[in-house]
mmCIF file of C-alpha atoms in Angstrom:
data_model
loop_
_atom_site.group_PDB
_atom_site.id
_atom_site.type_symbol
_atom_site.label_atom_id
_atom_site.label_comp_id
_atom_site.label_asym_id
_atom_site.label_seq_id
_atom_site.Cartn_x
_atom_site.Cartn_y
_atom_site.Cartn_z
ATOM 1 C CA MET A 1488 4.245 -17.032 -1.448
ATOM 2 C CA THR A 1489 0.686 -17.835 -1.180
ATOM 3 C CA PRO A 1490 -1.372 -18.082 -4.346
ATOM 4 C CA TYR A 1491 -4.218 -15.597 -4.642
ATOM 5 C CA THR A 1492 -6.922 -15.376 -7.283
ATOM 6 C CA LEU A 1493 -7.628 -11.883 -8.399
ATOM 7 C CA THR A 1494 -10.445 -10.832 -10.748
ATOM 8 C CA LEU A 1495 -9.801 -7.599 -12.567
ATOM 9 C CA PRO A 1496 -12.061 -5.600 -14.889
ATOM 10 C CA ILE A 1497 -10.883 -6.499 -18.438
ATOM 11 C CA GLN A 1498 -9.813 -2.994 -19.291
ATOM 12 C CA LEU A 1499 -7.724 -2.690 -16.102
ATOM 13 C CA GLN A 1500 -6.116 -6.041 -16.811
ATOM 14 C CA GLN A 1501 -5.260 -5.085 -20.330
ATOM 15 C CA GLU A 1502 -3.700 -1.860 -19.258
ATOM 16 C CA ALA A 1503 -1.685 -3.680 -16.529
ATOM 17 C CA GLU A 1504 -0.525 -6.291 -19.128
ATOM 18 C CA LYS A 1505 0.639 -3.601 -21.481
ATOM 19 C CA LEU A 1506 2.555 -1.741 -18.733
ATOM 20 C CA ALA A 1507 4.111 -5.011 -17.455
ATOM 21 C CA ALA A 1508 5.242 -5.878 -20.963
ATOM 22 C CA LEU A 1509 6.819 -2.466 -21.364
ATOM 23 C CA GLN A 1510 8.764 -3.189 -18.257
ATOM 24 C CA GLY A 1511 9.639 -6.622 -19.368
ATOM 25 C CA ILE A 1512 7.930 -8.376 -16.390
ATOM 26 C CA SER A 1513 5.010 -10.725 -16.055
ATOM 27 C CA LEU A 1514 1.514 -9.494 -15.100
ATOM 28 C CA ASP A 1515 1.896 -11.267 -11.658
ATOM 29 C CA GLU A 1516 5.190 -9.423 -11.061
ATOM 30 C CA PHE A 1517 3.627 -6.152 -12.037
ATOM 31 C CA ILE A 1518 0.644 -6.626 -9.661
ATOM 32 C CA LEU A 1519 3.033 -7.768 -6.783
ATOM 33 C CA CYS A 1520 5.067 -4.566 -7.264
ATOM 34 C CA ALA A 1521 1.898 -2.396 -7.365
ATOM 35 C CA VAL A 1522 0.494 -3.851 -4.175
ATOM 36 C CA ALA A 1523 3.892 -3.589 -2.441
ATOM 37 C CA GLU A 1524 4.047 0.150 -3.451
ATOM 38 C CA LYS A 1525 0.587 0.755 -2.085
ATOM 39 C CA VAL A 1526 1.273 -1.006 1.143
ATOM 40 C CA ALA A 1527 4.529 0.949 1.596
ATOM 41 C CA THR A 1528 2.739 4.135 0.875
ATOM 42 C CA LEU A 1529 -0.013 3.456 3.448
ATOM 43 C CA ASN A 1530 2.601 2.358 6.025
ATOM 44 C CA GLN A 1531 4.484 5.610 5.387
ATOM 45 C CA ARG A 1532 1.319 7.669 5.826
ATOM 46 C CA ASN A 1533 0.618 5.864 9.115
ATOM 47 C CA ASP A 1534 4.173 6.512 10.266
ATOM 48 C CA ASP A 1535 3.805 10.172 9.332
ATOM 49 C CA ARG A 1536 0.564 10.448 11.232
ATOM 50 C CA GLY A 1537 2.372 8.995 14.334
ATOM 51 C CA LEU A 1538 -0.240 6.265 14.847
ATOM 52 C CA SER A 1539 0.567 3.698 17.457
ATOM 53 C CA PRO A 1540 0.494 -0.085 16.520
ATOM 54 C CA ASN A 1541 -2.768 -0.382 18.391
ATOM 55 C CA GLU A 1542 -4.296 2.530 16.342
ATOM 56 C CA ILE A 1543 -3.123 1.037 13.051
ATOM 57 C CA ALA A 1544 -4.568 -2.332 14.028
ATOM 58 C CA ASN A 1545 -7.924 -0.811 14.852
ATOM 59 C CA GLU A 1546 -7.871 1.155 11.553
ATOM 60 C CA TYR A 1547 -7.248 -1.852 9.389
ATOM 61 C CA ASP A 1548 -9.215 -4.353 11.641
ATOM 62 C CA ILE A 1549 -6.143 -6.572 12.281
ATOM 63 C CA SER A 1550 -4.324 -7.604 15.412
ATOM 64 C CA GLU A 1551 -1.708 -5.434 16.929
ATOM 65 C CA ALA A 1552 0.772 -8.378 16.564
ATOM 66 C CA GLN A 1553 0.235 -8.253 12.774
ATOM 67 C CA VAL A 1554 1.258 -4.556 12.832
ATOM 68 C CA THR A 1555 4.453 -5.193 14.719
ATOM 69 C CA ASP A 1556 5.525 -8.226 12.655
#
């Protein structure tokens, strides 16, 4: 994995830390799961909309190769 520095508003960080602790996981793992869930949701939405890889690439300003990988 690639390290990534993330700055969160303190209240959001505290809430995320509490939720992570309730689940018995680290804040990093909690954030990783949250981002993965969001990406999956957006990908599903794109699939439901029937967008082509080219249309998805244009929407997210990425290359078509990144969409199909």
